[in-house]
Amino acid sequence: MAVSPVLVIKVVDNTSVGVRARLYDDFSEHEIVLNSVLTYWWANDMPPAIKFLELLDSVIKRTINEIMPHKMLNLKYKVKSNDALEKASEIEIKLISITADDVGFKIDGDSIFLKNLRKVEDDFEPKELLTTFDQSIETPDIVLKKYMEMKN
């Protein structure tokens, strides 16, 4: 019986998001501290929902590369938001599938719900939007070489 690698996503009190990848006894773990990144995005007038999705993609890629160096990472997830992502104050992310060089990951804790990403006006009327992301993220050869060296 083959052992599938596992990706675990855990939200802690809307203050941090943990990302952990495990294969056999090997694991890698990273944490996104929301207060720090939100403060930066607000100060620089960046859309927090979009920036969080970009950061999450990057953290998942890095976490998996540390236990299983790979060229292509395929991520598929749905995002439900209370407005267009540029203006959303709440998002819910549902991970559907993750593969690294055609090796599928079991996903544990596949949903992330974040609120208070930005201030909303008193007359704000939420309009639920659903977006599906299906993307491939390539590891540059020089970076892949470094991960391979770290692994050996």
mmCIF file of N, CA, C and O in Angstrom, residues 73-118:
data_model
loop_
_atom_site.group_PDB
_atom_site.id
_atom_site.type_symbol
_atom_site.label_atom_id
_atom_site.label_comp_id
_atom_site.label_asym_id
_atom_site.label_seq_id
_atom_site.Cartn_x
_atom_site.Cartn_y
_atom_site.Cartn_z
ATOM 1 N N LEU A 73 3.703 22.353 -9.244
ATOM 2 C CA LEU A 73 2.689 22.198 -8.206
ATOM 3 C C LEU A 73 1.357 22.625 -8.809
ATOM 4 O O LEU A 73 1.243 23.720 -9.367
ATOM 5 N N ASN A 74 0.369 21.747 -8.726
ATOM 6 C CA ASN A 74 -0.969 22.063 -9.219
ATOM 7 C C ASN A 74 -1.888 22.227 -8.025
ATOM 8 O O ASN A 74 -2.005 21.314 -7.199
ATOM 9 N N LEU A 75 -2.502 23.388 -7.937
ATOM 10 C CA LEU A 75 -3.426 23.711 -6.849
ATOM 11 C C LEU A 75 -4.801 23.975 -7.439
ATOM 12 O O LEU A 75 -4.933 24.688 -8.431
ATOM 13 N N LYS A 76 -5.802 23.420 -6.781
ATOM 14 C CA LYS A 76 -7.170 23.729 -7.181
ATOM 15 C C LYS A 76 -7.947 24.013 -5.906
ATOM 16 O O LYS A 76 -7.925 23.216 -4.967
ATOM 17 N N TYR A 77 -8.598 25.178 -5.877
ATOM 18 C CA TYR A 77 -9.410 25.541 -4.716
ATOM 19 C C TYR A 77 -10.506 26.503 -5.122
ATOM 20 O O TYR A 77 -10.417 27.164 -6.152
ATOM 21 N N LYS A 78 -11.544 26.530 -4.274
ATOM 22 C CA LYS A 78 -12.652 27.459 -4.473
ATOM 23 C C LYS A 78 -12.568 28.538 -3.412
ATOM 24 O O LYS A 78 -12.217 28.264 -2.265
ATOM 25 N N VAL A 79 -12.911 29.752 -3.806
ATOM 26 C CA VAL A 79 -12.923 30.871 -2.867
ATOM 27 C C VAL A 79 -14.306 31.500 -2.905
ATOM 28 O O VAL A 79 -14.785 31.902 -3.961
ATOM 29 N N LYS A 80 -14.933 31.550 -1.732
ATOM 30 C CA LYS A 80 -16.204 32.245 -1.585
ATOM 31 C C LYS A 80 -15.892 33.546 -0.854
ATOM 32 O O LYS A 80 -15.229 33.545 0.185
ATOM 33 N N SER A 81 -16.365 34.663 -1.406
ATOM 34 C CA SER A 81 -16.092 35.960 -0.790
ATOM 35 C C SER A 81 -17.379 36.768 -0.681
ATOM 36 O O SER A 81 -18.358 36.476 -1.358
ATOM 37 N N ASN A 82 -17.354 37.791 0.174
ATOM 38 C CA ASN A 82 -18.542 38.619 0.367
ATOM 39 C C ASN A 82 -18.557 39.846 -0.557
ATOM 40 O O ASN A 82 -19.396 40.722 -0.406
ATOM 41 N N ASP A 83 -17.625 39.883 -1.497
ATOM 42 C CA ASP A 83 -17.549 40.950 -2.498
ATOM 43 C C ASP A 83 -16.475 40.529 -3.488
ATOM 44 O O ASP A 83 -15.856 39.469 -3.325
ATOM 45 N N ALA A 84 -16.231 41.352 -4.497
ATOM 46 C CA ALA A 84 -15.120 41.077 -5.410
ATOM 47 C C ALA A 84 -13.850 40.941 -4.571
ATOM 48 O O ALA A 84 -13.710 41.619 -3.539
ATOM 49 N N LEU A 85 -12.942 40.074 -4.973
ATOM 50 C CA LEU A 85 -11.753 39.816 -4.152
ATOM 51 C C LEU A 85 -10.972 41.081 -3.821
ATOM 52 O O LEU A 85 -10.398 41.186 -2.740
ATOM 53 N N GLU A 86 -10.983 42.064 -4.710
ATOM 54 C CA GLU A 86 -10.273 43.312 -4.449
ATOM 55 C C GLU A 86 -10.856 44.065 -3.255
ATOM 56 O O GLU A 86 -10.171 44.840 -2.605
ATOM 57 N N LYS A 87 -12.149 43.834 -2.959
ATOM 58 C CA LYS A 87 -12.828 44.572 -1.896
ATOM 59 C C LYS A 87 -13.328 43.676 -0.761
ATOM 60 O O LYS A 87 -13.928 44.173 0.194
ATOM 61 N N ALA A 88 -13.122 42.380 -0.848
ATOM 62 C CA ALA A 88 -13.689 41.435 0.118
ATOM 63 C C ALA A 88 -13.136 41.646 1.525
ATOM 64 O O ALA A 88 -11.953 41.912 1.717
ATOM 65 N N SER A 89 -14.028 41.526 2.503
ATOM 66 C CA SER A 89 -13.607 41.574 3.904
ATOM 67 C C SER A 89 -13.649 40.177 4.528
ATOM 68 O O SER A 89 -13.109 39.965 5.601
ATOM 69 N N GLU A 90 -14.285 39.233 3.840
ATOM 70 C CA GLU A 90 -14.357 37.845 4.307
ATOM 71 C C GLU A 90 -14.135 36.921 3.120
ATOM 72 O O GLU A 90 -14.672 37.158 2.042
ATOM 73 N N ILE A 91 -13.346 35.871 3.358
ATOM 74 C CA ILE A 91 -13.174 34.841 2.333
ATOM 75 C C ILE A 91 -13.183 33.464 2.985
ATOM 76 O O ILE A 91 -12.781 33.305 4.145
ATOM 77 N N GLU A 92 -13.675 32.511 2.232
ATOM 78 C CA GLU A 92 -13.603 31.113 2.640
ATOM 79 C C GLU A 92 -12.925 30.361 1.501
ATOM 80 O O GLU A 92 -13.347 30.444 0.350
ATOM 81 N N ILE A 93 -11.855 29.660 1.833
ATOM 82 C CA ILE A 93 -11.076 28.922 0.844
ATOM 83 C C ILE A 93 -11.296 27.435 1.094
ATOM 84 O O ILE A 93 -11.138 26.962 2.220
ATOM 85 N N LYS A 94 -11.650 26.718 0.061
ATOM 86 C CA LYS A 94 -11.877 25.267 0.146
ATOM 87 C C LYS A 94 -10.901 24.609 -0.818
ATOM 88 O O LYS A 94 -11.041 24.721 -2.033
ATOM 89 N N LEU A 95 -9.878 23.937 -0.268
ATOM 90 C CA LEU A 95 -8.897 23.247 -1.102
ATOM 91 C C LEU A 95 -9.538 22.005 -1.707
ATOM 92 O O LEU A 95 -10.178 21.226 -1.004
ATOM 93 N N ILE A 96 -9.378 21.845 -3.003
ATOM 94 C CA ILE A 96 -9.971 20.709 -3.707
ATOM 95 C C ILE A 96 -8.923 19.649 -4.003
ATOM 96 O O ILE A 96 -9.124 18.471 -3.710
ATOM 97 N N SER A 97 -7.802 20.065 -4.591
ATOM 98 C CA SER A 97 -6.745 19.095 -4.881
ATOM 99 C C SER A 97 -5.391 19.778 -4.937
ATOM 100 O O SER A 97 -5.281 20.956 -5.287
ATOM 101 N N ILE A 98 -4.361 18.993 -4.578
ATOM 102 C CA ILE A 98 -2.986 19.465 -4.625
ATOM 103 C C ILE A 98 -2.141 18.308 -5.136
ATOM 104 O O ILE A 98 -2.184 17.205 -4.585
ATOM 105 N N THR A 99 -1.373 18.567 -6.196
ATOM 106 C CA THR A 99 -0.437 17.569 -6.705
ATOM 107 C C THR A 99 0.907 18.229 -6.964
ATOM 108 O O THR A 99 0.979 19.378 -7.403
ATOM 109 N N ALA A 100 1.966 17.495 -6.653
ATOM 110 C CA ALA A 100 3.326 17.949 -6.914
ATOM 111 C C ALA A 100 3.964 16.919 -7.842
ATOM 112 O O ALA A 100 4.121 15.754 -7.451
ATOM 113 N N ASP A 101 4.275 17.329 -9.057
ATOM 114 C CA ASP A 101 4.804 16.412 -10.078
ATOM 115 C C ASP A 101 3.955 15.148 -10.165
ATOM 116 O O ASP A 101 4.453 14.031 -10.097
ATOM 117 N N ASP A 102 2.659 15.331 -10.260
ATOM 118 C CA ASP A 102 1.678 14.246 -10.426
ATOM 119 C C ASP A 102 1.514 13.348 -9.198
ATOM 120 O O ASP A 102 0.876 12.306 -9.287
ATOM 121 N N VAL A 103 2.064 13.728 -8.055
ATOM 122 C CA VAL A 103 1.842 12.998 -6.800
ATOM 123 C C VAL A 103 0.776 13.757 -6.029
ATOM 124 O O VAL A 103 0.975 14.917 -5.657
ATOM 125 N N GLY A 104 -0.366 13.106 -5.797
ATOM 126 C CA GLY A 104 -1.467 13.758 -5.105
ATOM 127 C C GLY A 104 -1.269 13.789 -3.603
ATOM 128 O O GLY A 104 -0.713 12.857 -3.019
ATOM 129 N N PHE A 105 -1.733 14.852 -2.997
ATOM 130 C CA PHE A 105 -1.662 15.013 -1.544
ATOM 131 C C PHE A 105 -3.035 14.800 -0.938
ATOM 132 O O PHE A 105 -4.040 15.261 -1.482
ATOM 133 N N LYS A 106 -3.072 14.122 0.189
ATOM 134 C CA LYS A 106 -4.289 14.061 0.996
ATOM 135 C C LYS A 106 -4.355 15.406 1.718
ATOM 136 O O LYS A 106 -3.339 15.908 2.196
ATOM 137 N N ILE A 107 -5.528 15.997 1.763
ATOM 138 C CA ILE A 107 -5.683 17.317 2.381
ATOM 139 C C ILE A 107 -6.442 17.155 3.689
ATOM 140 O O ILE A 107 -7.541 16.610 3.717
ATOM 141 N N ASP A 108 -5.844 17.624 4.762
ATOM 142 C CA ASP A 108 -6.472 17.591 6.080
ATOM 143 C C ASP A 108 -6.692 19.041 6.502
ATOM 144 O O ASP A 108 -5.758 19.834 6.505
ATOM 145 N N GLY A 109 -7.918 19.394 6.853
ATOM 146 C CA GLY A 109 -8.210 20.792 7.181
ATOM 147 C C GLY A 109 -8.287 21.591 5.906
ATOM 148 O O GLY A 109 -7.526 22.526 5.689
ATOM 149 N N ASP A 110 -9.211 21.211 5.037
ATOM 150 C CA ASP A 110 -9.242 21.767 3.689
ATOM 151 C C ASP A 110 -9.946 23.113 3.568
ATOM 152 O O ASP A 110 -10.017 23.665 2.487
ATOM 153 N N SER A 111 -10.453 23.657 4.673
ATOM 154 C CA SER A 111 -11.163 24.944 4.607
ATOM 155 C C SER A 111 -10.501 25.993 5.486
ATOM 156 O O SER A 111 -10.071 25.705 6.596
ATOM 157 N N ILE A 112 -10.450 27.198 4.942
ATOM 158 C CA ILE A 112 -9.924 28.348 5.681
ATOM 159 C C ILE A 112 -10.983 29.436 5.588
ATOM 160 O O ILE A 112 -11.432 29.770 4.494
ATOM 161 N N PHE A 113 -11.384 29.971 6.725
ATOM 162 C CA PHE A 113 -12.330 31.081 6.733
ATOM 163 C C PHE A 113 -11.666 32.251 7.438
ATOM 164 O O PHE A 113 -11.221 32.133 8.585
ATOM 165 N N LEU A 114 -11.573 33.375 6.736
ATOM 166 C CA LEU A 114 -10.966 34.574 7.307
ATOM 167 C C LEU A 114 -11.954 35.722 7.218
ATOM 168 O O LEU A 114 -12.615 35.915 6.198
ATOM 169 N N LYS A 115 -12.047 36.484 8.307
ATOM 170 C CA LYS A 115 -12.930 37.657 8.315
ATOM 171 C C LYS A 115 -12.143 38.869 8.780
ATOM 172 O O LYS A 115 -11.007 38.748 9.226
ATOM 173 N N ASN A 116 -12.762 40.034 8.644
ATOM 174 C CA ASN A 116 -12.140 41.309 9.023
ATOM 175 C C ASN A 116 -10.847 41.578 8.257
ATOM 176 O O ASN A 116 -9.895 42.127 8.815
ATOM 177 N N LEU A 117 -10.827 41.192 6.990
ATOM 178 C CA LEU A 117 -9.649 41.453 6.169
ATOM 179 C C LEU A 117 -9.510 42.930 5.840
ATOM 180 O O LEU A 117 -8.423 43.409 5.581
ATOM 181 N N ARG A 118 -10.634 43.612 5.846
ATOM 182 C CA ARG A 118 -10.626 45.067 5.615
ATOM 183 C C ARG A 118 -11.873 45.659 6.229
ATOM 184 O O ARG A 118 -12.850 44.965 6.488
#
